[in-house]
Amino acid sequence: LRCMSERGCYLKVFPAKTSFEEIKAWNPDGYFLSNGPGDPASMEYAVETAKQILIEDKPLFGICLGHQLLALSIGIPTYKMHNGHRGINHPVLNLVSGKGEITSQNHGFGVSPEAIRDNEDKVEITHKNLNDDTIEGIRLKAHKAFSVQYHPEASPGPHDARYLFDDFIQMIDKDKNALTNTTVTTSNTT
């Protein structure tokens, strides 16, 4: 929330089991799927909400559990990791920029790399873990949606990935400009 409000966003938090109709009624410019505990495959209600957000075709950003839910929403399965990622020193390679990032992580589930590679027409791998090559970030090709497995908002922790919040705000601005064909100010609704 802090990372979004620092960027001029007006925010509303909804409980995990809130219906999509109630969330949509707030008329947000973008959606953010946050982190949280547990096995994402057991959260059918959240996967369904993510699917409905994709149909809505507004910008979507997911982190950690939100990353896993986004993957599940397009049919990419998750799995329980043999050794989860815990700590504030996980090296991640941004495959788009070529830059390395030191990230904060706290998860025991991952997104299936085999299923992503089998669905390259739908999804692009944007980040990978340099310790074990697990998938750390994806972007959907047919939607304005991306996610990362780690915590770019970490506090305390590394701030290498805070640019992702800027990328999300830019995606919202671009989407709003495409819809209204006017200039958008920095006071976005997320």
Tab-separated table of C-alpha atoms in Angstrom:
chain	number	residue	atom	x	y	z
A	1	LEU	CA	0.000	0.000	0.000
A	2	ARG	CA	2.826	2.360	0.887
A	3	CYS	CA	4.528	1.837	-2.482
A	4	MET	CA	1.297	2.629	-4.308
A	5	SER	CA	0.321	5.633	-2.201
A	6	GLU	CA	3.837	7.069	-2.632
A	7	ARG	CA	3.057	7.107	-6.351
A	8	GLY	CA	-0.159	9.097	-5.957
A	9	CYS	CA	-2.630	6.210	-6.036
A	10	TYR	CA	-5.986	6.248	-4.326
A	11	LEU	CA	-6.422	2.761	-2.891
A	12	LYS	CA	-9.078	0.465	-1.545
A	13	VAL	CA	-8.344	-2.911	0.036
A	14	PHE	CA	-10.830	-5.737	-0.362
A	15	PRO	CA	-10.913	-8.961	1.685
A	16	ALA	CA	-9.767	-12.016	-0.280
A	17	LYS	CA	-13.258	-13.483	-0.707
A	18	THR	CA	-14.921	-10.280	-1.925
A	19	SER	CA	-16.970	-10.856	-5.073
A	20	PHE	CA	-15.582	-9.473	-8.291
A	21	GLU	CA	-18.825	-7.575	-8.836
A	22	GLU	CA	-18.234	-5.643	-5.593
A	23	ILE	CA	-14.617	-4.919	-6.505
A	24	LYS	CA	-15.546	-3.853	-10.037
A	25	ALA	CA	-18.278	-1.542	-8.708
A	26	TRP	CA	-15.528	0.596	-7.188
A	27	ASN	CA	-14.408	1.255	-10.786
A	28	PRO	CA	-10.646	0.899	-10.303
A	29	ASP	CA	-8.145	1.814	-13.008
A	30	GLY	CA	-6.068	-1.266	-12.161
A	31	TYR	CA	-5.978	-4.309	-9.920
A	32	PHE	CA	-3.283	-5.507	-7.528
A	33	LEU	CA	-3.145	-9.122	-6.300
A	34	SER	CA	-1.166	-9.036	-3.079
A	35	ASN	CA	0.937	-11.550	-1.240
A	36	GLY	CA	-0.507	-13.902	1.354
A	37	PRO	CA	-0.114	-17.303	2.956
A	38	GLY	CA	-1.041	-20.764	1.826
A	39	ASP	CA	-1.372	-23.075	-1.126
A	40	PRO	CA	-2.693	-21.052	-4.079
A	41	ALA	CA	-4.271	-24.143	-5.660
A	42	SER	CA	-6.715	-24.331	-2.737
A	43	MET	CA	-7.945	-20.763	-3.351
A	44	GLU	CA	-10.414	-21.331	-6.171
A	45	TYR	CA	-12.309	-18.144	-5.221
A	46	ALA	CA	-9.159	-16.053	-5.773
A	47	VAL	CA	-8.287	-17.795	-9.036
A	48	GLU	CA	-11.819	-17.072	-10.277
A	49	THR	CA	-11.456	-13.407	-9.301
A	50	ALA	CA	-8.151	-13.223	-11.203
A	51	LYS	CA	-9.862	-14.721	-14.271
A	52	GLN	CA	-12.613	-12.102	-14.081
A	53	ILE	CA	-10.033	-9.317	-13.744
A	54	LEU	CA	-8.361	-10.547	-16.933
A	55	ILE	CA	-11.711	-10.477	-18.734
A	56	GLU	CA	-12.168	-6.898	-17.467
A	57	ASP	CA	-8.944	-6.112	-19.386
A	58	LYS	CA	-7.550	-3.514	-17.012
A	59	PRO	CA	-3.953	-3.474	-15.755
A	60	LEU	CA	-3.129	-6.184	-13.225
A	61	PHE	CA	-0.021	-6.601	-11.050
A	62	GLY	CA	0.533	-9.551	-8.730
A	63	ILE	CA	3.229	-10.268	-6.171
A	64	CYS	CA	4.094	-13.565	-4.451
A	65	LEU	CA	0.718	-15.291	-3.914
A	66	GLY	CA	-0.717	-12.871	-6.498
A	67	HIS	CA	1.895	-14.167	-8.967
A	68	GLN	CA	0.773	-17.737	-8.343
A	69	LEU	CA	-2.924	-16.823	-8.644
A	70	LEU	CA	-2.295	-15.052	-11.950
A	71	ALA	CA	-0.555	-18.166	-13.290
A	72	LEU	CA	-3.395	-20.433	-12.113
A	73	SER	CA	-5.953	-18.117	-13.741
A	74	ILE	CA	-4.536	-18.959	-17.183
A	75	GLY	CA	-4.116	-22.659	-16.499
A	76	ILE	CA	-0.470	-22.673	-15.381
A	77	PRO	CA	-0.237	-24.959	-12.315
A	78	THR	CA	1.717	-24.342	-9.134
A	79	TYR	CA	3.681	-26.831	-7.053
A	80	LYS	CA	5.004	-27.173	-3.515
A	81	MET	CA	8.722	-26.468	-3.564
A	82	HIS	CA	11.140	-28.925	-1.957
A	83	ASN	CA	12.960	-25.940	-0.427
A	84	GLY	CA	10.971	-22.733	-0.261
A	85	HIS	CA	12.554	-19.326	-0.685
A	86	ARG	CA	13.001	-17.400	2.562
A	87	GLY	CA	15.118	-14.329	3.213
A	88	ILE	CA	16.201	-10.966	1.869
A	89	ASN	CA	19.096	-11.990	-0.344
A	90	HIS	CA	17.737	-13.982	-3.287
A	91	PRO	CA	19.386	-13.050	-6.601
A	92	VAL	CA	16.929	-12.670	-9.480
A	93	LEU	CA	17.710	-11.922	-13.115
A	94	ASN	CA	15.343	-9.576	-14.943
A	95	LEU	CA	15.295	-11.237	-18.373
A	96	VAL	CA	13.843	-8.106	-20.002
A	97	SER	CA	16.476	-5.612	-18.815
A	98	GLY	CA	19.330	-8.057	-18.179
A	99	LYS	CA	19.845	-6.584	-14.706
A	100	GLY	CA	20.273	-8.575	-11.529
A	101	GLU	CA	18.158	-7.780	-8.486
A	102	ILE	CA	18.530	-8.750	-4.856
A	103	THR	CA	15.061	-9.668	-3.626
A	104	SER	CA	13.142	-10.499	-0.481
A	105	GLN	CA	11.222	-13.773	-0.634
A	106	ASN	CA	8.948	-15.815	1.617
A	107	HIS	CA	7.117	-18.588	-0.221
A	108	GLY	CA	6.926	-22.358	-0.416
A	109	PHE	CA	5.083	-22.704	-3.729
A	110	GLY	CA	6.225	-22.006	-7.271
A	111	VAL	CA	4.850	-21.715	-10.777
A	112	SER	CA	5.456	-24.658	-13.110
A	113	PRO	CA	8.278	-23.801	-15.535
A	114	GLU	CA	7.314	-26.721	-17.800
A	115	ALA	CA	3.730	-25.482	-18.115
A	116	ILE	CA	4.928	-21.951	-18.872
A	117	ARG	CA	7.244	-23.229	-21.578
A	118	ASP	CA	4.326	-25.229	-23.013
A	119	ASN	CA	2.262	-22.017	-23.108
A	120	GLU	CA	4.766	-19.561	-24.583
A	121	ASP	CA	1.996	-18.217	-26.804
A	122	LYS	CA	0.200	-16.961	-23.660
A	123	VAL	CA	2.945	-16.067	-21.197
A	124	GLU	CA	6.483	-14.684	-21.163
A	125	ILE	CA	8.993	-15.410	-18.402
A	126	THR	CA	10.380	-12.044	-17.241
A	127	HIS	CA	12.400	-13.001	-14.142
A	128	LYS	CA	14.241	-16.099	-12.928
A	129	ASN	CA	15.931	-17.046	-9.684
A	130	LEU	CA	19.689	-17.299	-10.113
A	131	ASN	CA	20.031	-19.869	-7.308
A	132	ASP	CA	17.679	-22.530	-8.676
A	133	ASP	CA	16.234	-21.197	-11.981
A	134	THR	CA	12.674	-21.056	-10.605
A	135	ILE	CA	10.240	-18.696	-12.316
A	136	GLU	CA	10.256	-15.329	-10.542
A	137	GLY	CA	8.195	-13.218	-12.933
A	138	ILE	CA	5.764	-13.482	-15.830
A	139	ARG	CA	3.926	-11.208	-18.243
A	140	LEU	CA	0.754	-12.275	-20.043
A	141	LYS	CA	0.913	-11.638	-23.782
A	142	ALA	CA	-2.822	-11.094	-24.399
A	143	HIS	CA	-3.496	-9.015	-21.276
A	144	LYS	CA	-2.145	-6.006	-19.403
A	145	ALA	CA	-0.940	-8.241	-16.598
A	146	PHE	CA	2.367	-9.124	-14.988
A	147	SER	CA	3.584	-10.555	-11.704
A	148	VAL	CA	6.632	-11.443	-9.649
A	149	GLN	CA	7.171	-14.216	-7.128
A	150	TYR	CA	9.092	-12.045	-4.670
A	151	HIS	CA	8.408	-8.937	-2.583
A	152	PRO	CA	9.322	-5.685	-4.364
A	153	GLU	CA	7.668	-3.818	-1.471
A	154	ALA	CA	9.936	-5.450	1.145
A	155	SER	CA	10.594	-3.405	4.230
A	156	PRO	CA	13.073	-3.957	5.669
A	157	GLY	CA	14.812	-5.452	2.709
A	158	PRO	CA	16.282	-4.675	-0.680
A	159	HIS	CA	14.637	-2.041	-2.855
A	160	ASP	CA	16.058	-3.214	-6.203
A	161	ALA	CA	12.611	-4.096	-7.554
A	162	ARG	CA	10.606	-0.991	-6.586
A	163	TYR	CA	10.584	-0.033	-10.276
A	164	LEU	CA	7.814	-2.626	-10.724
A	165	PHE	CA	5.352	-0.274	-9.028
A	166	ASP	CA	6.369	2.461	-11.483
A	167	ASP	CA	5.858	0.008	-14.354
A	168	PHE	CA	2.351	-0.751	-13.051
A	169	ILE	CA	1.444	2.941	-12.768
A	170	GLN	CA	2.752	3.531	-16.304
A	171	MET	CA	0.598	0.623	-17.520
A	172	ILE	CA	-2.464	2.220	-15.877
A	173	ASP	CA	-1.647	5.626	-17.392
A	174	LYS	CA	-1.190	4.089	-20.842
A	175	ASP	CA	-4.475	2.203	-20.502
A	176	LYS	CA	-6.349	5.321	-19.377
A	177	ASN	CA	-4.809	7.352	-22.219
A	178	ALA	CA	-5.888	4.727	-24.723
A	179	LEU	CA	-9.445	4.864	-23.370
A	180	THR	CA	-9.785	8.627	-23.056
A	181	ASN	CA	-7.128	9.853	-25.486
A	182	THR	CA	-6.204	12.563	-22.962
A	183	THR	CA	-3.327	13.175	-20.600
A	184	VAL	CA	-3.593	11.444	-17.229
A	185	THR	CA	-2.371	13.015	-14.007
A	186	THR	CA	-0.407	11.117	-11.376
A	187	SER	CA	-3.392	10.737	-9.047
A	188	ASN	CA	-4.427	7.294	-10.252
A	189	THR	CA	-7.017	4.988	-8.806
A	190	THR	CA	-5.768	1.488	-8.127
